[in-house]
mmCIF file of C-alpha atoms in Angstrom:
data_model
loop_
_atom_site.group_PDB
_atom_site.id
_atom_site.type_symbol
_atom_site.label_atom_id
_atom_site.label_comp_id
_atom_site.label_asym_id
_atom_site.label_seq_id
_atom_site.Cartn_x
_atom_site.Cartn_y
_atom_site.Cartn_z
ATOM 1 C CA MET W 1 59.751 9.120 77.919
ATOM 2 C CA LYS W 2 55.739 10.369 76.396
ATOM 3 C CA ILE W 3 56.051 11.815 73.376
ATOM 4 C CA GLY W 4 52.940 14.431 72.350
ATOM 5 C CA ILE W 5 52.166 14.479 68.875
ATOM 6 C CA LEU W 6 50.797 16.612 66.395
ATOM 7 C CA SER W 7 49.871 17.323 62.680
ATOM 8 C CA ASP W 8 47.873 19.952 60.772
ATOM 9 C CA THR W 9 47.040 22.145 63.692
ATOM 10 C CA HIS W 10 47.549 24.821 60.697
ATOM 11 C CA MET W 11 48.485 27.863 62.493
ATOM 12 C CA ILE W 12 44.864 28.322 64.526
ATOM 13 C CA LYS W 13 45.956 29.256 68.197
ATOM 14 C CA GLU W 14 43.090 28.720 69.871
ATOM 15 C CA CYS W 15 42.876 25.128 68.841
ATOM 16 C CA ILE W 16 46.474 24.670 69.642
ATOM 17 C CA ASP W 17 46.419 26.165 73.097
ATOM 18 C CA LYS W 18 43.909 22.831 74.621
ATOM 19 C CA THR W 19 46.646 20.569 74.109
ATOM 20 C CA ILE W 20 49.371 22.498 75.614
ATOM 21 C CA PRO W 21 47.934 21.036 79.183
ATOM 22 C CA TYR W 22 48.998 18.040 77.505
ATOM 23 C CA LEU W 23 51.649 18.872 76.306
ATOM 24 C CA LYS W 24 53.069 20.725 78.320
ATOM 25 C CA ASP W 25 53.540 16.274 80.597
ATOM 26 C CA CYS W 26 55.147 15.481 77.477
ATOM 27 C CA ASP W 27 59.221 14.813 76.850
ATOM 28 C CA LEU W 28 59.066 15.457 74.209
ATOM 29 C CA ILE W 29 56.592 16.997 71.078
ATOM 30 C CA ILE W 30 56.516 16.176 67.583
ATOM 31 C CA HIS W 31 55.107 17.867 65.368
ATOM 32 C CA ALA W 32 54.125 16.184 61.594
ATOM 33 C CA GLY W 33 53.852 19.888 59.293
ATOM 34 C CA ASP W 34 51.733 22.215 58.299
ATOM 35 C CA ASN W 35 52.216 24.759 59.952
ATOM 36 C CA PHE W 36 55.753 24.347 61.306
ATOM 37 C CA SER W 37 55.626 27.994 62.801
ATOM 38 C CA ASP W 38 53.642 25.992 65.006
ATOM 39 C CA SER W 39 56.001 23.329 66.752
ATOM 40 C CA LYS W 40 58.659 26.849 67.971
ATOM 41 C CA TYR W 41 54.284 28.491 69.140
ATOM 42 C CA ILE W 42 53.806 25.046 71.210
ATOM 43 C CA HIS W 43 57.804 25.152 71.939
ATOM 44 C CA ASN W 44 57.584 28.542 73.697
ATOM 45 C CA MET W 45 53.822 27.438 75.483
ATOM 46 C CA THR W 46 55.616 24.333 77.279
ATOM 47 C CA LYS W 47 59.075 24.587 76.678
ATOM 48 C CA VAL W 48 59.196 20.744 76.131
ATOM 49 C CA GLY W 49 62.356 19.651 72.826
ATOM 50 C CA ILE W 50 60.496 19.685 70.066
ATOM 51 C CA MET W 51 60.763 18.090 66.389
ATOM 52 C CA ALA W 52 58.993 19.213 63.428
ATOM 53 C CA VAL W 53 58.924 19.079 59.507
ATOM 54 C CA LYS W 54 57.126 20.431 56.817
ATOM 55 C CA GLY W 55 54.465 20.239 54.780
ATOM 56 C CA ASN W 56 52.822 20.766 52.134
ATOM 57 C CA CYS W 57 51.729 24.064 52.924
ATOM 58 C CA ASP W 58 55.422 25.477 54.915
ATOM 59 C CA PHE W 59 57.400 27.502 53.372
ATOM 60 C CA ASP W 60 60.028 26.908 55.659
ATOM 61 C CA ASN W 61 63.263 26.385 54.953
ATOM 62 C CA VAL W 62 63.550 22.866 57.216
ATOM 63 C CA GLU W 63 63.570 19.203 56.655
ATOM 64 C CA ASP W 64 60.343 17.675 54.965
ATOM 65 C CA GLU W 65 61.088 14.619 56.501
ATOM 66 C CA LEU W 66 63.591 13.078 59.792
ATOM 67 C CA ILE W 67 64.577 9.607 60.605
ATOM 68 C CA PHE W 68 65.512 9.177 64.106
ATOM 69 C CA ASP W 69 65.467 6.922 66.767
ATOM 70 C CA ILE W 70 63.950 7.053 70.850
ATOM 71 C CA GLU W 71 64.646 3.906 73.377
ATOM 72 C CA ASP W 72 65.859 2.196 70.148
ATOM 73 C CA LYS W 73 63.098 2.777 68.241
ATOM 74 C CA VAL W 74 63.704 4.137 64.326
ATOM 75 C CA ILE W 75 60.928 6.533 64.076
ATOM 76 C CA PHE W 76 59.942 8.058 60.942
ATOM 77 C CA LEU W 77 58.700 11.635 60.814
ATOM 78 C CA CYS W 78 56.969 13.264 57.430
ATOM 79 C CA HIS W 79 54.080 15.077 56.700
ATOM 80 C CA GLY W 80 52.956 12.365 53.954
ATOM 81 C CA ASP W 81 52.473 14.386 51.244
ATOM 82 C CA LYS W 82 54.951 13.515 49.285
ATOM 83 C CA TYR W 83 54.492 9.842 49.415
ATOM 84 C CA ASN W 84 50.160 10.660 47.827
ATOM 85 C CA VAL W 85 49.074 9.228 51.616
ATOM 86 C CA LYS W 86 45.943 10.339 51.027
ATOM 87 C CA TYR W 87 45.216 7.362 48.147
ATOM 88 C CA GLY W 88 47.181 4.431 50.192
ATOM 89 C CA LEU W 89 49.747 4.068 51.961
ATOM 90 C CA ASP W 90 51.808 2.044 49.966
ATOM 91 C CA GLU W 91 54.607 5.008 49.054
ATOM 92 C CA ILE W 92 54.899 5.521 52.656
ATOM 93 C CA GLU W 93 54.990 1.764 53.734
ATOM 94 C CA ALA W 94 57.629 0.960 51.232
ATOM 95 C CA LYS W 95 59.444 4.053 52.646
ATOM 96 C CA ALA W 96 58.736 2.843 55.730
ATOM 97 C CA LYS W 97 60.688 -0.225 55.133
ATOM 98 C CA SER W 98 63.098 0.363 53.366
ATOM 99 C CA ILE W 99 65.222 2.672 56.304
ATOM 100 C CA ASP W 100 63.878 -0.177 58.370
ATOM 101 C CA ALA W 101 61.139 1.729 60.701
ATOM 102 C CA ASP W 102 59.373 0.864 63.698
ATOM 103 C CA ILE W 103 57.412 4.082 63.717
ATOM 104 C CA VAL W 104 56.008 5.853 60.596
ATOM 105 C CA ILE W 105 54.595 9.530 62.345
ATOM 106 C CA PHE W 106 53.305 11.366 59.443
ATOM 107 C CA GLY W 107 49.946 13.710 58.969
ATOM 108 C CA HIS W 108 48.097 15.453 55.439
ATOM 109 C CA THR W 109 45.234 13.647 55.086
ATOM 110 C CA HIS W 110 43.863 15.344 58.651
ATOM 111 C CA THR W 111 42.284 12.349 59.628
ATOM 112 C CA PRO W 112 43.398 9.736 62.657
ATOM 113 C CA LEU W 113 44.843 6.599 62.243
ATOM 114 C CA ASN W 114 46.850 4.378 63.782
ATOM 115 C CA PHE W 115 47.738 0.406 63.116
ATOM 116 C CA LYS W 116 50.789 -1.822 63.188
ATOM 117 C CA LYS W 117 51.562 -3.975 60.010
ATOM 118 C CA ASP W 118 54.627 -6.471 59.358
ATOM 119 C CA ASN W 119 55.391 -5.281 63.541
ATOM 120 C CA ILE W 120 55.342 -1.225 61.764
ATOM 121 C CA ILE W 121 53.275 1.117 63.795
ATOM 122 C CA TYR W 122 51.889 3.515 61.089
ATOM 123 C CA LEU W 123 50.503 6.510 63.183
ATOM 124 C CA ASN W 124 48.585 9.522 61.766
ATOM 125 C CA PRO W 125 47.951 11.799 64.685
ATOM 126 C CA GLY W 126 44.757 13.695 62.794
ATOM 127 C CA SER W 127 44.252 17.462 63.420
ATOM 128 C CA VAL W 128 43.487 19.626 66.312
ATOM 129 C CA SER W 129 41.848 22.235 63.887
ATOM 130 C CA LEU W 130 40.375 21.131 61.001
ATOM 131 C CA PRO W 131 39.209 17.238 61.099
ATOM 132 C CA ARG W 132 38.255 15.055 57.764
ATOM 133 C CA GLY W 133 37.118 12.212 57.902
ATOM 134 C CA VAL W 134 35.774 12.206 62.002
ATOM 135 C CA ASP W 135 33.763 14.917 63.792
ATOM 136 C CA TYR W 136 36.232 15.375 66.363
ATOM 137 C CA LYS W 137 39.964 17.333 66.684
ATOM 138 C CA SER W 138 42.588 15.190 67.436
ATOM 139 C CA PHE W 139 46.269 13.759 68.385
ATOM 140 C CA SER W 140 48.311 11.300 70.945
ATOM 141 C CA ILE W 141 50.609 10.801 73.124
ATOM 142 C CA MET W 142 52.729 8.146 72.351
ATOM 143 C CA ASN W 143 54.539 6.157 75.873
ATOM 144 C CA LEU W 144 57.511 4.404 74.453
ATOM 145 C CA GLU W 145 59.460 2.240 77.318
ATOM 146 C CA ASN W 146 61.797 -0.223 75.773
ATOM 147 C CA ASP W 147 59.100 -2.177 73.885
ATOM 148 C CA ASN W 148 56.328 -1.829 75.348
ATOM 149 C CA ILE W 149 54.810 1.671 73.179
ATOM 150 C CA LYS W 150 51.419 2.520 74.199
ATOM 151 C CA ILE W 151 49.709 5.253 71.784
ATOM 152 C CA GLU W 152 45.986 7.009 73.028
ATOM 153 C CA GLN W 153 44.623 9.006 71.118
ATOM 154 C CA ILE W 154 43.190 12.684 72.446
ATOM 155 C CA ARG W 155 40.039 14.153 71.656
ATOM 156 C CA LEU W 156 39.035 17.570 71.541
#
């Protein structure tokens, strides 16, 4: 399964539009918040199913975190603000362990991150509109086939 992963798009459509050619080929798109309304725009542009949560800049009455299974992997999706990810990953790591997550997807910092710790993958795709800590805009494509997980960072 090919999954496009974005976060922190912040309603900047000219930046979001650069991701659309990549996302049209995906089986699923995941948006980790800020702004939830962008997930609707992305869905309309790609016609690909999307899972999305609200971020700290969103006022939509939608979930701020989701736990779901794909290819027998437990995925925890949140924006990250409620787990204080700008100040470290201890809180989100504790949550991931408490729910037996295999993959944690979050945003909020606008800084890309991809690492594995204690058999849990932590992925922040960065921001396609307002990056921080890096000089490029980014999102991710994850290919998930059984136990084989490949994550590619796309720089815009």
